[in-house]
């Protein structure tokens, strides 16, 4: 009888610890779902373009703002349409290479300006800030970046230079 009582107490303690572990896991999972929902909302509703791309030159993810900036109806359409960022997105062939070289040496690029192609063939100037994300072995897994359309600023700069030239 004493053995049964001791064993019952041990099982009761183990059961209580298990119950606490389950509650803690449920709280953690709930917090993760909330955090994921919040991050998804930021990604989907940001005014700037946000992306992830592979070192081999494919978009993994783009947000609605980047898709719209590039003239696509949806992020999925843009990801599917651009097979190689180097040739299908950047206008100047060496732009992506310069971008990747900067990331390789500094892990982060700020203020990278380039001319990119829209779906309709139009061109826009973008300002890009990005960073390299590495895997557990230290190899570049992907790039993450934020893109802003600076076409209006570039047009204004060009108009100002032209005006100054005429004035001279």
Coordinates of N, CA and C in Angstrom, one line a residue:
X1 N 0.8 -1.2 0.0 CA 0.0 0.0 0.0 C 0.9 1.3 0.0
X2 N 1.9 1.3 0.8 CA 2.8 2.4 0.8 C 3.5 2.6 -0.6
X3 N 3.9 1.6 -1.3 CA 4.5 1.7 -2.6 C 3.5 2.3 -3.6
X4 N 2.2 1.9 -3.5 CA 1.2 2.4 -4.3 C 1.0 3.9 -4.1
X5 N 1.0 4.3 -2.8 CA 0.8 5.7 -2.4 C 2.0 6.5 -2.9
X6 N 3.2 6.1 -2.7 CA 4.4 6.8 -3.2 C 4.3 6.9 -4.7
X7 N 4.0 5.8 -5.4 CA 4.0 5.8 -6.9 C 2.9 6.8 -7.3
X8 N 1.7 6.8 -6.7 CA 0.6 7.7 -7.0 C 1.0 9.1 -6.9
X9 N 1.8 9.4 -5.8 CA 2.2 10.8 -5.6 C 3.2 11.2 -6.7
X10 N 4.1 10.3 -7.1 CA 5.1 10.5 -8.1 C 4.3 10.8 -9.5
X11 N 3.4 10.0 -9.7 CA 2.6 10.1 -11.0 C 1.8 11.4 -11.0
X12 N 1.3 11.8 -9.8 CA 0.6 13.0 -9.7 C 1.5 14.2 -9.9
X13 N 2.7 14.2 -9.4 CA 3.7 15.3 -9.6 C 4.1 15.3 -11.1
X14 N 4.3 14.2 -11.7 CA 4.7 14.1 -13.1 C 3.6 14.7 -13.9
X15 N 2.4 14.3 -13.6 CA 1.2 14.8 -14.3 C 1.1 16.3 -14.2
X16 N 1.3 16.8 -13.0 CA 1.2 18.3 -12.9 C 2.3 19.0 -13.7
X17 N 3.5 18.5 -13.7 CA 4.6 19.0 -14.5 C 4.3 19.0 -15.9
X18 N 3.7 17.9 -16.4 CA 3.3 17.8 -17.8 C 2.2 18.8 -18.1
X19 N 1.2 19.0 -17.2 CA 0.2 20.0 -17.4 C 0.8 21.4 -17.6
X20 N 1.7 21.7 -16.7 CA 2.4 23.0 -16.8 C 3.2 23.2 -18.1
X21 N 3.9 22.1 -18.5 CA 4.6 22.2 -19.8 C 3.6 22.4 -20.9
X22 N 2.5 21.7 -20.9 CA 1.5 21.9 -22.0 C 1.0 23.3 -22.0
X23 N 0.6 23.8 -20.8 CA 0.2 25.2 -20.8 C 1.2 26.2 -21.3
X24 N 2.4 26.0 -20.9 CA 3.5 26.9 -21.4 C 3.7 26.8 -22.9
X25 N 3.6 25.6 -23.4 CA 3.7 25.4 -24.9 C 2.6 26.1 -25.6
X26 N 1.4 26.0 -25.0 CA 0.2 26.6 -25.6 C 0.4 28.1 -25.6
X27 N 0.9 28.7 -24.5 CA 1.1 30.1 -24.4 C 2.2 30.6 -25.5
X28 N 3.2 29.8 -25.6 CA 4.3 30.1 -26.5 C 3.8 30.0 -28.0
X29 N 3.0 29.0 -28.3 CA 2.4 28.9 -29.6 C 1.5 30.0 -29.9
X30 N 0.7 30.4 -28.9 CA -0.2 31.6 -29.1 C 0.6 32.9 -29.4
X31 N 1.6 33.1 -28.6 CA 2.5 34.3 -28.8 C 3.1 34.2 -30.2
X32 N 3.6 33.0 -30.6 CA 4.2 32.9 -32.0 C 3.2 33.2 -33.1
X33 N 1.9 32.8 -32.9 CA 0.9 33.1 -33.9 C 0.6 34.6 -34.0
X34 N 0.6 35.2 -32.8 CA 0.3 36.7 -32.8 C 1.5 37.4 -33.5
X35 N 2.7 37.0 -33.1 CA 3.9 37.7 -33.7 C 3.9 37.4 -35.2
X36 N 3.6 36.2 -35.7 CA 3.6 36.0 -37.1 C 2.5 36.8 -37.8
X37 N 1.3 36.9 -37.2 CA 0.2 37.7 -37.8 C 0.6 39.2 -37.9
X38 N 1.3 39.7 -36.8 CA 1.8 41.1 -36.8 C 2.8 41.3 -37.9
X39 N 3.8 40.4 -38.0 CA 4.8 40.5 -39.1 C 4.2 40.4 -40.5
X40 N 3.3 39.5 -40.6 CA 2.6 39.3 -41.9 C 1.9 40.6 -42.3
X41 N 1.2 41.2 -41.3 CA 0.5 42.5 -41.6 C 1.4 43.6 -42.0
X42 N 2.6 43.7 -41.3 CA 3.6 44.7 -41.7 C 4.1 44.5 -43.1
X43 N 4.4 43.2 -43.4 CA 4.9 42.8 -44.8 C 3.8 43.2 -45.8
X44 N 2.6 42.8 -45.6 CA 1.5 43.0 -46.6 C 1.1 44.5 -46.8
X45 N 1.2 45.2 -45.7 CA 0.7 46.6 -45.7 C 1.8 47.7 -45.8
X46 N 3.0 47.3 -45.9 CA 4.1 48.3 -45.9 C 4.0 49.1 -47.2
X47 N 4.4 50.4 -47.2 CA 4.4 51.3 -48.3 C 5.6 51.0 -49.2
X48 N 6.7 50.5 -48.6 CA 7.9 50.2 -49.4 C 7.8 48.8 -49.9
X49 N 8.6 48.5 -50.9 CA 8.7 47.1 -51.4 C 9.6 46.3 -50.5
X50 N 9.2 45.1 -50.2 CA 10.0 44.2 -49.4 C 10.2 42.9 -50.1
X51 N 11.4 42.3 -50.0 CA 11.6 41.1 -50.8 C 12.6 40.2 -50.1
X52 N 12.6 39.0 -50.5 CA 13.7 38.0 -50.2 C 14.1 37.4 -51.5
X53 N 15.4 37.3 -51.8 CA 15.8 36.7 -53.0 C 17.0 35.7 -52.8
X54 N 17.2 34.8 -53.7 CA 18.3 33.8 -53.6 C 19.5 34.4 -54.2
X55 N 20.7 33.9 -53.8 CA 21.9 34.4 -54.4 C 22.0 34.0 -55.9
X56 N 21.2 33.0 -56.3 CA 21.2 32.6 -57.7 C 20.4 33.6 -58.6
X57 N 19.6 34.5 -57.9 CA 18.9 35.5 -58.7 C 17.4 35.3 -58.9
X58 N 16.8 34.7 -57.9 CA 15.3 34.5 -58.0 C 14.7 35.2 -56.8
X59 N 13.5 35.8 -57.0 CA 12.8 36.3 -55.9 C 12.1 35.1 -55.2
X60 N 12.2 35.1 -53.9 CA 11.5 34.1 -53.1 C 10.2 34.6 -52.7
X61 N 10.2 35.8 -52.2 CA 9.0 36.5 -51.7 C 9.1 38.0 -52.1
X62 N 8.0 38.6 -52.5 CA 7.9 40.0 -52.6 C 6.5 40.4 -52.0
X63 N 6.5 41.6 -51.5 CA 5.2 42.1 -50.9 C 4.4 42.8 -51.9
X64 N 3.1 43.1 -51.6 CA 2.3 43.7 -52.6 C 2.8 45.1 -53.1
X65 N 3.5 45.8 -52.2 CA 4.0 47.1 -52.6 C 5.0 47.0 -53.7
X66 N 5.9 46.0 -53.6 CA 7.0 45.8 -54.6 C 6.4 45.3 -55.9
X67 N 5.4 44.4 -55.8 CA 4.7 43.9 -57.0 C 4.1 45.1 -57.7
X68 N 3.4 45.9 -57.0 CA 2.7 47.1 -57.6 C 3.7 48.1 -58.2
X69 N 4.8 48.3 -57.5 CA 5.8 49.2 -58.0 C 6.4 48.7 -59.3
X70 N 6.5 47.4 -59.4 CA 7.0 46.8 -60.7 C 6.0 46.5 -61.7
X71 N 4.7 46.9 -61.4 CA 3.6 46.8 -62.4 C 3.0 45.4 -62.5
X72 N 3.1 44.6 -61.4 CA 2.5 43.3 -61.4 C 1.2 43.3 -60.6
X73 N 0.3 42.5 -61.0 CA -1.0 42.4 -60.3 C -0.9 41.8 -58.9
X74 N 0.1 40.9 -58.7 CA 0.2 40.3 -57.4 C 1.7 39.9 -57.1
X75 N 2.0 39.7 -55.9 CA 3.4 39.2 -55.6 C 3.7 37.8 -56.3
X76 N 2.7 36.9 -56.3 CA 2.9 35.6 -56.9 C 3.2 35.8 -58.4
X77 N 2.5 36.7 -59.1 CA 2.8 36.9 -60.5 C 4.2 37.4 -60.7
X78 N 4.7 38.3 -59.8 CA 6.0 38.9 -60.0 C 7.1 37.8 -59.7
X79 N 6.9 37.0 -58.7 CA 7.9 35.9 -58.4 C 7.9 34.9 -59.5
X80 N 6.8 34.6 -60.1 CA 6.7 33.6 -61.2 C 7.3 34.2 -62.5
X81 N 7.1 35.5 -62.7 CA 7.5 36.1 -64.0 C 9.0 36.4 -64.1
X82 N 9.7 36.7 -62.9 CA 11.1 37.0 -63.0 C 11.9 35.8 -62.6
X83 N 12.5 35.2 -63.7 CA 13.3 34.0 -63.6 C 14.7 34.3 -63.1
X84 N 15.2 35.5 -63.5 CA 16.6 35.8 -63.2 C 16.6 37.4 -63.0
X85 N 16.7 37.7 -61.7 CA 16.7 39.2 -61.3 C 17.7 39.9 -62.1
X86 N 18.9 39.3 -62.4 CA 20.0 40.0 -63.1 C 19.5 40.5 -64.5
X87 N 18.8 39.8 -65.2 CA 18.4 40.2 -66.5 C 16.9 40.6 -66.7
X88 N 16.1 40.0 -65.8 CA 14.6 40.3 -65.9 C 14.2 41.5 -65.1
X89 N 15.0 41.9 -64.2 CA 14.6 43.0 -63.3 C 15.6 44.2 -63.5
X90 N 16.9 44.0 -63.3 CA 17.8 45.1 -63.4 C 18.0 45.4 -64.9
X91 N 18.1 46.7 -65.2 CA 18.3 47.2 -66.6 C 19.8 47.0 -66.9
X92 N 20.7 47.5 -66.1 CA 22.1 47.3 -66.4 C 22.6 46.0 -65.9
X93 N 23.2 45.2 -66.8 CA 23.6 43.8 -66.5 C 24.5 43.7 -65.3
X94 N 25.4 44.7 -65.0 CA 26.3 44.6 -63.9 C 25.7 45.1 -62.5
X95 N 24.5 45.6 -62.5 CA 23.9 46.1 -61.3 C 23.8 45.1 -60.2
X96 N 23.2 44.0 -60.5 CA 23.0 42.9 -59.5 C 24.4 42.4 -59.1
X97 N 25.4 42.3 -60.0 CA 26.7 41.9 -59.6 C 27.3 42.8 -58.6
X98 N 27.2 44.1 -58.8 CA 27.7 45.2 -57.9 C 27.0 45.1 -56.6
X99 N 25.7 44.8 -56.6 CA 24.9 44.7 -55.4 C 25.4 43.5 -54.6
X100 N 25.6 42.4 -55.3 CA 26.1 41.2 -54.6 C 27.5 41.3 -54.0
X101 N 28.3 42.0 -54.8 CA 29.7 42.3 -54.3 C 29.7 43.1 -53.0
X102 N 28.8 44.1 -53.0 CA 28.7 45.0 -51.8 C 28.2 44.1 -50.6
X103 N 27.3 43.3 -50.9 CA 26.7 42.4 -49.8 C 27.8 41.4 -49.3
X104 N 28.6 40.9 -50.2 CA 29.6 40.0 -49.8 C 30.7 40.6 -48.9
X105 N 31.0 41.8 -49.2 CA 32.0 42.5 -48.4 C 31.5 43.1 -47.1
X106 N 30.3 43.6 -47.1 CA 29.8 44.4 -46.0 C 28.6 43.8 -45.3
X107 N 28.1 42.7 -45.8 CA 26.9 42.0 -45.2 C 25.6 42.8 -45.4
X108 N 25.8 44.1 -45.7 CA 24.6 45.0 -45.8 C 24.9 46.1 -46.8
X109 N 23.8 46.5 -47.5 CA 23.9 47.5 -48.5 C 22.9 48.6 -48.2
X110 N 23.3 49.8 -48.2 CA 22.4 50.9 -47.9 C 22.5 51.9 -49.1
X111 N 21.3 52.4 -49.6 CA 21.3 53.4 -50.6 C 21.8 53.0 -51.9
X112 N 21.6 51.7 -52.3 CA 22.0 51.2 -53.6 C 20.9 51.6 -54.6
X113 N 21.3 52.5 -55.6 CA 20.4 53.0 -56.6 C 20.6 52.2 -57.9
X114 N 19.5 51.9 -58.5 CA 19.6 51.2 -59.8 C 18.3 51.4 -60.6
X115 N 18.4 51.2 -61.9 CA 17.3 51.3 -62.8 C 16.8 49.9 -63.0
X116 N 15.4 49.7 -62.8 CA 14.9 48.4 -63.0 C 13.7 48.4 -63.9
X117 N 13.3 47.2 -64.4 CA 12.3 47.1 -65.4 C 10.9 46.8 -64.8
X118 N 9.9 47.4 -65.3 CA 8.6 47.1 -64.9 C 8.0 46.0 -65.8
X119 N 6.9 45.4 -65.4 CA 6.2 44.4 -66.3 C 5.9 45.0 -67.6
X120 N 5.4 46.2 -67.7 CA 5.0 46.8 -69.0 C 6.2 47.3 -69.8
X121 N 7.4 47.1 -69.4 CA 8.6 47.5 -70.1 C 9.1 48.9 -69.7
X122 N 8.3 49.6 -68.9 CA 8.8 50.9 -68.4 C 9.9 50.7 -67.4
X123 N 10.6 51.8 -67.2 CA 11.8 51.8 -66.2 C 11.5 52.7 -65.1
X124 N 12.0 52.2 -63.9 CA 11.9 53.1 -62.7 C 13.2 53.0 -62.0
X125 N 13.5 54.1 -61.3 CA 14.7 54.1 -60.4 C 14.3 53.6 -59.0
X126 N 15.1 52.8 -58.4 CA 14.8 52.3 -57.1 C 16.1 52.5 -56.2
X127 N 15.8 52.7 -54.9 CA 16.8 52.8 -53.8 C 16.6 51.6 -53.0
X128 N 17.6 50.8 -52.8 CA 17.5 49.5 -52.1 C 18.4 49.5 -50.9
X129 N 17.9 48.9 -49.8 CA 18.7 48.6 -48.6 C 18.5 47.1 -48.4
X130 N 19.6 46.4 -48.2 CA 19.5 45.0 -48.1 C 20.6 44.4 -47.2
X131 N 20.4 43.1 -46.9 CA 21.4 42.4 -46.1 C 21.4 41.0 -46.5
X132 N 22.6 40.4 -46.3 CA 22.7 38.9 -46.6 C 22.4 38.1 -45.3
X133 N 21.6 37.1 -45.5 CA 21.2 36.2 -44.4 C 22.0 34.9 -44.6
X134 N 22.7 34.5 -43.6 CA 23.6 33.3 -43.7 C 22.9 32.1 -43.0
X135 N 23.3 30.9 -43.5 CA 22.8 29.7 -42.8 C 23.8 29.4 -41.7
X136 N 23.5 28.2 -41.0 CA 24.3 27.9 -39.9 C 25.8 27.6 -40.2
X137 N 26.1 27.4 -41.5 CA 27.5 27.1 -41.9 C 28.2 28.4 -42.4
X138 N 27.5 29.5 -42.3 CA 28.0 30.8 -42.7 C 27.9 31.1 -44.2
X139 N 27.2 30.3 -44.9 CA 27.0 30.6 -46.4 C 25.8 31.5 -46.5
X140 N 25.8 32.3 -47.6 CA 24.7 33.2 -47.8 C 23.5 32.3 -48.2
X141 N 22.4 32.4 -47.5 CA 21.2 31.6 -47.8 C 20.3 32.4 -48.7
X142 N 20.1 33.7 -48.3 CA 19.3 34.6 -49.2 C 19.6 36.0 -48.8
X143 N 19.0 36.9 -49.6 CA 19.0 38.4 -49.3 C 17.7 38.9 -48.9
X144 N 17.6 39.8 -48.0 CA 16.4 40.5 -47.6 C 16.6 42.0 -47.9
X145 N 15.6 42.6 -48.5 CA 15.7 44.0 -48.8 C 14.5 44.8 -48.8
X146 N 14.6 46.1 -48.8 CA 13.6 47.1 -48.9 C 13.9 48.0 -50.0
X147 N 12.8 48.2 -50.9 CA 13.0 49.0 -52.1 C 12.0 50.2 -52.1
X148 N 12.5 51.3 -52.5 CA 11.7 52.5 -52.7 C 11.8 53.0 -54.1
X149 N 10.7 53.4 -54.7 CA 10.7 54.0 -56.0 C 11.2 55.5 -55.9
X150 N 12.3 55.8 -56.5 CA 12.9 57.2 -56.4 C 12.9 57.8 -57.8
X151 N 12.0 57.4 -58.7 CA 12.0 57.9 -60.1 C 11.7 59.4 -60.1
X152 N 10.7 59.8 -59.3 CA 10.4 61.3 -59.2 C 11.6 62.1 -58.8
X153 N 12.3 61.6 -57.8 CA 13.5 62.3 -57.3 C 14.6 62.4 -58.4
X154 N 14.7 61.3 -59.1 CA 15.7 61.3 -60.2 C 15.3 62.2 -61.4
X155 N 14.0 62.3 -61.7 CA 13.5 63.2 -62.7 C 13.8 64.6 -62.3
X156 N 13.5 64.9 -61.0 CA 13.7 66.3 -60.5 C 15.2 66.6 -60.5
X157 N 16.1 65.7 -60.2 CA 17.5 66.0 -60.2 C 17.9 66.2 -61.7
X158 N 17.4 65.4 -62.6 CA 17.8 65.6 -64.0 C 17.3 67.0 -64.5
X159 N 16.1 67.3 -64.2 CA 15.5 68.6 -64.6 C 16.3 69.8 -64.0
X160 N 16.7 69.6 -62.8 CA 17.5 70.7 -62.1 C 18.9 70.8 -62.8
X161 N 19.5 69.7 -63.1 CA 20.8 69.8 -63.8 C 20.7 70.4 -65.2
X162 N 19.6 70.0 -65.9 CA 19.3 70.6 -67.2 C 19.1 72.1 -67.1
X163 N 18.3 72.5 -66.1 CA 18.0 73.9 -65.9 C 19.3 74.7 -65.6
X164 N 20.1 74.1 -64.7 CA 21.4 74.8 -64.4 C 22.3 74.9 -65.6
X165 N 22.3 73.9 -66.5 CA 23.1 73.9 -67.7 C 22.6 75.0 -68.6
X166 N 21.3 75.1 -68.8 CA 20.8 76.2 -69.6 C 21.1 77.5 -69.1
X167 N 21.0 77.7 -67.8 CA 21.3 78.9 -67.1 C 22.8 79.3 -67.4
X168 N 23.7 78.3 -67.3 CA 25.1 78.6 -67.5 C 25.3 79.1 -69.0

